Short mmCIF file of N, CA and C in Angstrom, two decimals:
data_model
loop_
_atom_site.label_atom_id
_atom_site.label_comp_id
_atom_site.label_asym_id
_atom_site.label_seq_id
_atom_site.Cartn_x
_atom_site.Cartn_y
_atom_site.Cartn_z
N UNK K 170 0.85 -1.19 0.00
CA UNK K 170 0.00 0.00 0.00
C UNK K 170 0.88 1.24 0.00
N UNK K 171 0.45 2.24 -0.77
CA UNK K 171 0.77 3.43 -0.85
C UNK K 171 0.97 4.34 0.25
N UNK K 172 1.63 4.57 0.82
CA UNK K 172 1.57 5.61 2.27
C UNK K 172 0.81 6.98 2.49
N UNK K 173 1.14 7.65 0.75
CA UNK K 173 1.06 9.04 0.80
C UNK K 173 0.12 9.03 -1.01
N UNK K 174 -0.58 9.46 -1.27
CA UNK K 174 -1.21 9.98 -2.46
C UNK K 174 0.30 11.24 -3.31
N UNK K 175 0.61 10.76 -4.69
CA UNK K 175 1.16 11.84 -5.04
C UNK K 175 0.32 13.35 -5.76
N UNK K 176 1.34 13.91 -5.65
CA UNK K 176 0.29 15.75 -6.06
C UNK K 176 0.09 15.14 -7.24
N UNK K 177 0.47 14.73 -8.11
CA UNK K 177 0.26 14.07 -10.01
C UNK K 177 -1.58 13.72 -9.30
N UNK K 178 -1.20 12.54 -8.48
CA UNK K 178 -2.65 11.83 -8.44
C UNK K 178 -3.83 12.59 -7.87
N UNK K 179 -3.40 13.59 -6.94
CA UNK K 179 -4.52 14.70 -6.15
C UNK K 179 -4.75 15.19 -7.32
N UNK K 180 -3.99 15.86 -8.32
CA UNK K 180 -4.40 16.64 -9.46
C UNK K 180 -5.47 16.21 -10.32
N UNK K 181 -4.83 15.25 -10.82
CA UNK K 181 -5.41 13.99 -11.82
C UNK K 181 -6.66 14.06 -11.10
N UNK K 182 -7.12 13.27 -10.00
CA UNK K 182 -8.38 13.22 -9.72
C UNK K 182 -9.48 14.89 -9.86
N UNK K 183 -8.34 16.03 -8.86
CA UNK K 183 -9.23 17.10 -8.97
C UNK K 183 -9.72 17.62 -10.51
N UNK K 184 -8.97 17.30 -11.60
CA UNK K 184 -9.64 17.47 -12.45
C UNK K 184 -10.17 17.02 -13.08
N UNK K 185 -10.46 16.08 -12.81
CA UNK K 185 -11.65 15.13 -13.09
C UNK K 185 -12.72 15.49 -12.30
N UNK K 186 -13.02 15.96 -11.30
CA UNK K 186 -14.08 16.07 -10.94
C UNK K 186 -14.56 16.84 -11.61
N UNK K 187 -13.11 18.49 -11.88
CA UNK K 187 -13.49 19.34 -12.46
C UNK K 187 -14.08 19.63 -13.76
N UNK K 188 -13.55 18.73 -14.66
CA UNK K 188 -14.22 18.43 -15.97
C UNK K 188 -15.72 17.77 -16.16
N UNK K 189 -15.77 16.83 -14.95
CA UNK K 189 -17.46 16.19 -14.66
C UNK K 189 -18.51 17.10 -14.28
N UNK K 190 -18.16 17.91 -13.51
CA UNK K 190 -18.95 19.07 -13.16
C UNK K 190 -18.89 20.01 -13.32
N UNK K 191 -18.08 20.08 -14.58
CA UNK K 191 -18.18 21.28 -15.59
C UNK K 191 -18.96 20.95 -16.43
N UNK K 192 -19.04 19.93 -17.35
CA UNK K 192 -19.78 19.47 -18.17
C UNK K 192 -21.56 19.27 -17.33
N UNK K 193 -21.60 18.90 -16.13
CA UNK K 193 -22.84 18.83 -15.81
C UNK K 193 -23.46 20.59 -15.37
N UNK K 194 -22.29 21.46 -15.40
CA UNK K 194 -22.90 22.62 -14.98
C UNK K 194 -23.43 23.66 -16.54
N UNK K 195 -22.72 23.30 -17.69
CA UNK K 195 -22.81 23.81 -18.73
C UNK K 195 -24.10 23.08 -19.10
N UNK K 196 -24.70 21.65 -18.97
CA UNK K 196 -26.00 20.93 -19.52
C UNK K 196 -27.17 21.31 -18.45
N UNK K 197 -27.20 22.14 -17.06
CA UNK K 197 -28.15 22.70 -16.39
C UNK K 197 -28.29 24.05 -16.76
N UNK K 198 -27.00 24.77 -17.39
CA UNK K 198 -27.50 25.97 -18.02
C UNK K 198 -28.61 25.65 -18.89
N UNK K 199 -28.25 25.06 -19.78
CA UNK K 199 -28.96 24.81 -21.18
C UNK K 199 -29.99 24.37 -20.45
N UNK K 200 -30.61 23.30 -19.41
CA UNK K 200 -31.74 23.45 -19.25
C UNK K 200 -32.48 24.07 -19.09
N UNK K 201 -31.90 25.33 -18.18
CA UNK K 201 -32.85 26.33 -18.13
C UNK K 201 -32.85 26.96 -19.11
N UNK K 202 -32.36 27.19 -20.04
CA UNK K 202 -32.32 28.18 -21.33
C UNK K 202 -33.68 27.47 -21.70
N UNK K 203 -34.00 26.09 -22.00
CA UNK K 203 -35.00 25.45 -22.82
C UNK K 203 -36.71 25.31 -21.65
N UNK K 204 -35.82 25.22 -20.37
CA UNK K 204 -37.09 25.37 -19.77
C UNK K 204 -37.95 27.44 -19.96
N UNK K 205 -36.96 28.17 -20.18
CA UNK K 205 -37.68 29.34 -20.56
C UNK K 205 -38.44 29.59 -21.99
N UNK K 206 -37.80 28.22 -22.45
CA UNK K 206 -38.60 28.04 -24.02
C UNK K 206 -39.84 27.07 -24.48
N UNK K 207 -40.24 26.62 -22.75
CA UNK K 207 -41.01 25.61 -22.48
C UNK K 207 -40.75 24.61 -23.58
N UNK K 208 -39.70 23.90 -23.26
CA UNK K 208 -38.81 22.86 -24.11
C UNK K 208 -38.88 21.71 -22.83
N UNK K 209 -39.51 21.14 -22.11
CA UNK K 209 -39.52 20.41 -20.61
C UNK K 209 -39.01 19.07 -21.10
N UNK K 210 -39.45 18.57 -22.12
CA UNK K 210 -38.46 17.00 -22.00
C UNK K 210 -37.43 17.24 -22.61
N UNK K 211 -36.71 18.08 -23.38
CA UNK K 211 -35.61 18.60 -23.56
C UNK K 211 -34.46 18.91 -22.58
N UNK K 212 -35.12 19.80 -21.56
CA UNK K 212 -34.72 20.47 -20.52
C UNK K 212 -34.36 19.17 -19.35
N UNK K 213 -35.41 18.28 -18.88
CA UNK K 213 -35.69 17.31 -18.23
C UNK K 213 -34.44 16.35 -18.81
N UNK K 214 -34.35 15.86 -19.78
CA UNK K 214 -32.88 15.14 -20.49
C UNK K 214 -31.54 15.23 -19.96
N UNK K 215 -31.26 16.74 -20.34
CA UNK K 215 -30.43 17.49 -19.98
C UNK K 215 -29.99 17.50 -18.10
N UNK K 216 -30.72 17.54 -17.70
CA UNK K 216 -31.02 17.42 -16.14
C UNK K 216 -30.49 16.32 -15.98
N UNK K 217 -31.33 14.97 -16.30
CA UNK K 217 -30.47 13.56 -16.43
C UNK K 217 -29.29 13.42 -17.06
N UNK K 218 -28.79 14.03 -18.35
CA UNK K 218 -27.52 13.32 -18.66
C UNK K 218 -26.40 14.88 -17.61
N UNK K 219 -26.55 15.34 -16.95
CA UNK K 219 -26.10 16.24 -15.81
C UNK K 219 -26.00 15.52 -14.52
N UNK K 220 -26.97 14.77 -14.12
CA UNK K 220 -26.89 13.30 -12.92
C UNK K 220 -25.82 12.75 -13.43
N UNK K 221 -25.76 12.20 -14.68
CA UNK K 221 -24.34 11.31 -14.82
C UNK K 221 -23.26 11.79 -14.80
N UNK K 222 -23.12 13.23 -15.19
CA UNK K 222 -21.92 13.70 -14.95
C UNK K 222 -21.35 13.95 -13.49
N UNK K 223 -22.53 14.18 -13.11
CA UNK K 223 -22.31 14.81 -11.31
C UNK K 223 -21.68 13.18 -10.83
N UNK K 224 -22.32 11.74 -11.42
CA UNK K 224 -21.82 10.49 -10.95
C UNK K 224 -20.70 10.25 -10.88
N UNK K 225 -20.06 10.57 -12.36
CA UNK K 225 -18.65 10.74 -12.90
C UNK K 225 -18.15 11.31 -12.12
N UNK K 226 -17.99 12.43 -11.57
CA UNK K 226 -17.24 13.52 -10.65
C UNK K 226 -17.52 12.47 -9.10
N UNK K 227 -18.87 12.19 -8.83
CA UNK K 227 -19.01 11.82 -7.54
C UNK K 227 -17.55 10.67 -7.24
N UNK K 228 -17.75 9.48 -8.05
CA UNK K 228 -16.75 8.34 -8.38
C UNK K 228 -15.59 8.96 -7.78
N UNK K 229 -15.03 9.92 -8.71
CA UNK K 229 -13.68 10.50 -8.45
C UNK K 229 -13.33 10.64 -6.96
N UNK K 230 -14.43 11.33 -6.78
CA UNK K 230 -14.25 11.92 -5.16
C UNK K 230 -14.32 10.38 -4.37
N UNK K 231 -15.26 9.91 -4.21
CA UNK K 231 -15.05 8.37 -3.45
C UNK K 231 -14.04 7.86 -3.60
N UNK K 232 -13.24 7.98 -4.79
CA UNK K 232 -12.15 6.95 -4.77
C UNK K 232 -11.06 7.55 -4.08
N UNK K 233 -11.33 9.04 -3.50
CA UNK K 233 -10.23 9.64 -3.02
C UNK K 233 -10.63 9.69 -1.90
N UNK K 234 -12.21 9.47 -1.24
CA UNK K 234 -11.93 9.10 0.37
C UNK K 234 -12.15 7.29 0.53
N UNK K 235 -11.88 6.77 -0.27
CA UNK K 235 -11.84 5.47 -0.14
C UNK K 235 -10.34 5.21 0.24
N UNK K 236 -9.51 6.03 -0.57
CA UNK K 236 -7.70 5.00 -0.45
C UNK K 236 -7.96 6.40 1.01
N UNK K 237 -8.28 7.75 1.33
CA UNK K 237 -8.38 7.84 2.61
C UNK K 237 -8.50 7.59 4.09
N UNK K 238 -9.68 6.21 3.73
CA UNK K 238 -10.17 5.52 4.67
C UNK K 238 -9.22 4.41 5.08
N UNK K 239 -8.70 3.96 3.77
CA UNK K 239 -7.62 2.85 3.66
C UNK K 239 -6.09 3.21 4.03
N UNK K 240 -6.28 4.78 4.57
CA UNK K 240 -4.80 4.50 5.57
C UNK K 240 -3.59 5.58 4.45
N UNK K 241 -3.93 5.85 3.27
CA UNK K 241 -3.37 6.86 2.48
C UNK K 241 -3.42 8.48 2.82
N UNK K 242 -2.19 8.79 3.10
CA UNK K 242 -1.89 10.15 3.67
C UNK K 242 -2.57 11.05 2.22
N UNK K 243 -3.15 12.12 2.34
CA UNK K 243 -2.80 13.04 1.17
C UNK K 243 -3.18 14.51 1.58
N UNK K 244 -2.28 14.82 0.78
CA UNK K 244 -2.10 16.04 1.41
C UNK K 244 -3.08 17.03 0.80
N UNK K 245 -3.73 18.35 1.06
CA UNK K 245 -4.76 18.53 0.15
C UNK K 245 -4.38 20.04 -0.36
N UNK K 246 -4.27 20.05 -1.42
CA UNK K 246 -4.35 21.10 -2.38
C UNK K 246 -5.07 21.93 -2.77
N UNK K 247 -4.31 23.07 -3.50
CA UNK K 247 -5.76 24.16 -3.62
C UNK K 247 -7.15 23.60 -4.28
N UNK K 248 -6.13 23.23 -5.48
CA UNK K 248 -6.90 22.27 -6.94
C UNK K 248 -8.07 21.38 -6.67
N UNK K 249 -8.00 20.94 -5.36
CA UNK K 249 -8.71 19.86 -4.40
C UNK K 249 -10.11 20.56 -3.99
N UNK K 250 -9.36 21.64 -3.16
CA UNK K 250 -10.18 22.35 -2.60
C UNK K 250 -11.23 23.12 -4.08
N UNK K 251 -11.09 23.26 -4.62
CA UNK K 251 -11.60 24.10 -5.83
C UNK K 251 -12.39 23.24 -6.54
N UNK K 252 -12.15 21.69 -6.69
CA UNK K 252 -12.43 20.85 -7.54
C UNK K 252 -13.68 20.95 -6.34
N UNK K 253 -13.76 20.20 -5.32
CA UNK K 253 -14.95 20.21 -4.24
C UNK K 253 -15.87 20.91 -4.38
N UNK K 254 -15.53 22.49 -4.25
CA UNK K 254 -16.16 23.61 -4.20
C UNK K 254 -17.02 23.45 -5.65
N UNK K 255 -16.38 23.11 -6.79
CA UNK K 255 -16.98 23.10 -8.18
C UNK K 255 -18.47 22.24 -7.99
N UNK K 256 -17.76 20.94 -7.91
CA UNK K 256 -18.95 19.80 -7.57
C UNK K 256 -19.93 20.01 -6.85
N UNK K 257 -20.15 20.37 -5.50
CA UNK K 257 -20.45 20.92 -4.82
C UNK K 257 -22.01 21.85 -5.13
N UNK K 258 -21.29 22.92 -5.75
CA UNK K 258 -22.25 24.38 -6.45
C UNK K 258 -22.90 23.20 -7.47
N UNK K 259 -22.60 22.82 -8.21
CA UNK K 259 -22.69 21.72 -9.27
C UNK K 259 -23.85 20.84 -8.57
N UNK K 260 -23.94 20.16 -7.56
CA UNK K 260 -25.20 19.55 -7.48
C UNK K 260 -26.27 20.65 -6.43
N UNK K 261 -25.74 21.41 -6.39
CA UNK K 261 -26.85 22.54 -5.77
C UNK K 261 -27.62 22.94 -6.65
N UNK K 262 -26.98 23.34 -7.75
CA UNK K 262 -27.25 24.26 -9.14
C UNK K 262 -28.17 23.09 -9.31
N UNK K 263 -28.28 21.75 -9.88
CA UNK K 263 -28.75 20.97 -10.53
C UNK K 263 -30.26 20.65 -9.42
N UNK K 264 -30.14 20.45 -8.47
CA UNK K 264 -31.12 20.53 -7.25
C UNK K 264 -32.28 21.46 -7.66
N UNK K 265 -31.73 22.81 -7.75
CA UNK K 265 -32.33 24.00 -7.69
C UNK K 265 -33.34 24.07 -9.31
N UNK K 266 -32.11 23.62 -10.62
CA UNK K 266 -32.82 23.35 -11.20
C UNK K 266 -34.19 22.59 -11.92
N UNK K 267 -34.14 21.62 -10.76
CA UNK K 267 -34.94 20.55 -11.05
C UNK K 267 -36.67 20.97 -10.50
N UNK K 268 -35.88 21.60 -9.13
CA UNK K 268 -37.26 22.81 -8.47
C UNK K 268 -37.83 23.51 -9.56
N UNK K 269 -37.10 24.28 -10.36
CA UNK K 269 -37.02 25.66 -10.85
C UNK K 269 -38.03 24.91 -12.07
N UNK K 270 -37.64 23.86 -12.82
CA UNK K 270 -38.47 22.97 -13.89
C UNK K 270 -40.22 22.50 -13.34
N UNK K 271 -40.12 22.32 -12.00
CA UNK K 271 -41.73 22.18 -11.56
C UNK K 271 -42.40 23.68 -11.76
N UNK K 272 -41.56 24.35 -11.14
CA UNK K 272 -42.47 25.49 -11.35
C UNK K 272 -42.53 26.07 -12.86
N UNK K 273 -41.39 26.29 -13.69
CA UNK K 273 -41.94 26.60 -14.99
C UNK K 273 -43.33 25.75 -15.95
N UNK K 274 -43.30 24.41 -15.43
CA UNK K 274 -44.33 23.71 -15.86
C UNK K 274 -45.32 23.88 -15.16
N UNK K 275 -45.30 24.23 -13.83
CA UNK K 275 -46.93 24.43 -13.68
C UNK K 275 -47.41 26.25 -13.57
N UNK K 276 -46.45 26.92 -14.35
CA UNK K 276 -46.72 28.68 -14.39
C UNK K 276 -47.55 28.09 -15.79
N UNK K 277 -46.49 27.06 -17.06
CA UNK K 277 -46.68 27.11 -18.29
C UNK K 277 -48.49 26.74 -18.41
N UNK K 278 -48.24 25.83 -17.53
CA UNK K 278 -50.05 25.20 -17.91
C UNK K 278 -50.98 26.33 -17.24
N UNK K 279 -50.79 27.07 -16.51
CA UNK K 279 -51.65 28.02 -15.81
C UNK K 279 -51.78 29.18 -16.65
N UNK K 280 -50.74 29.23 -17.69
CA UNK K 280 -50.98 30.06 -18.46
C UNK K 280 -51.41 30.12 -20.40
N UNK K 281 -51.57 28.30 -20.07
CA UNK K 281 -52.12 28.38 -21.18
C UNK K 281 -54.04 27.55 -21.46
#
C-alpha cells in the first residue's frame, strides 16, 4: 500500500471532478435556457444526462476518500479544494434546477 497519495494523483483526480462538473454545470444551463422556451423534455434530459456527470465527478471523489479511509496520507491542495467547491455548487445548481423545472411547468399550464 501506498503511504502518501502523489500531487500528479490529487491533481489527476481534482480534475476530473473538475471536468465532470463542468460538463454537468454547462448541460443545467442549457436546461434552463429550454425550460424558458417551455422545451420540458428537452430540458428534463439534460437534467439527467447532468446526474451522470455529477456520478462521474461523484466516483472521483469516493475513490479519493476510499484510499483515505484505507490508511493513504494526502495532502490537500488548492486544486482539491476548488475541484470540491466546483462539484459541490454543481449539485446545488442541478437541485435548484430541477425545483425551478416544476415550477416553470406548472406557471406554463396556468398560463395556457
Amino acid at each position: 500500500m501506498n503511504d502518501q497519495m502523489s500531487s500528479e494523483e490529487i491533481q489527476i483526480t481534482a480534475f476530473n471532478i473538475i471536468l465532470h462538473s463542468g460538463n454537468a454545470k454547462t448541460k443545467i444551463h442549457s436546461a434552463f435556457e429550454l425550460m424558458r422556451k417551455a422545451e420540458f423534455d428537452k430540458a428534463n434530459q439534460l437534467l439527467d444526462e447532468a446526474n451522470d456527470d455529477i456520478l462521474e465527478a461523484h466516483e472521483s471523489q469516493t475513490g479519493l476518500l476510499q484510499s483515505y479511509a484505507n490508511g493513504t496520507k494526502i495532502e490537500m491542495e488548492i486544486i482539491m479544494v476548488h475541484a470540491q467547491d466546483h462539484l459541490m455548487t454543481t449539485m446545488t445548481l442541478r437541485e435548484i434546477a430541477i425545483e425551478m423545472s416544476h415550477l416553470y411547468q406548472q406557471t406554463y399550464k396556468l398560463s395556457s
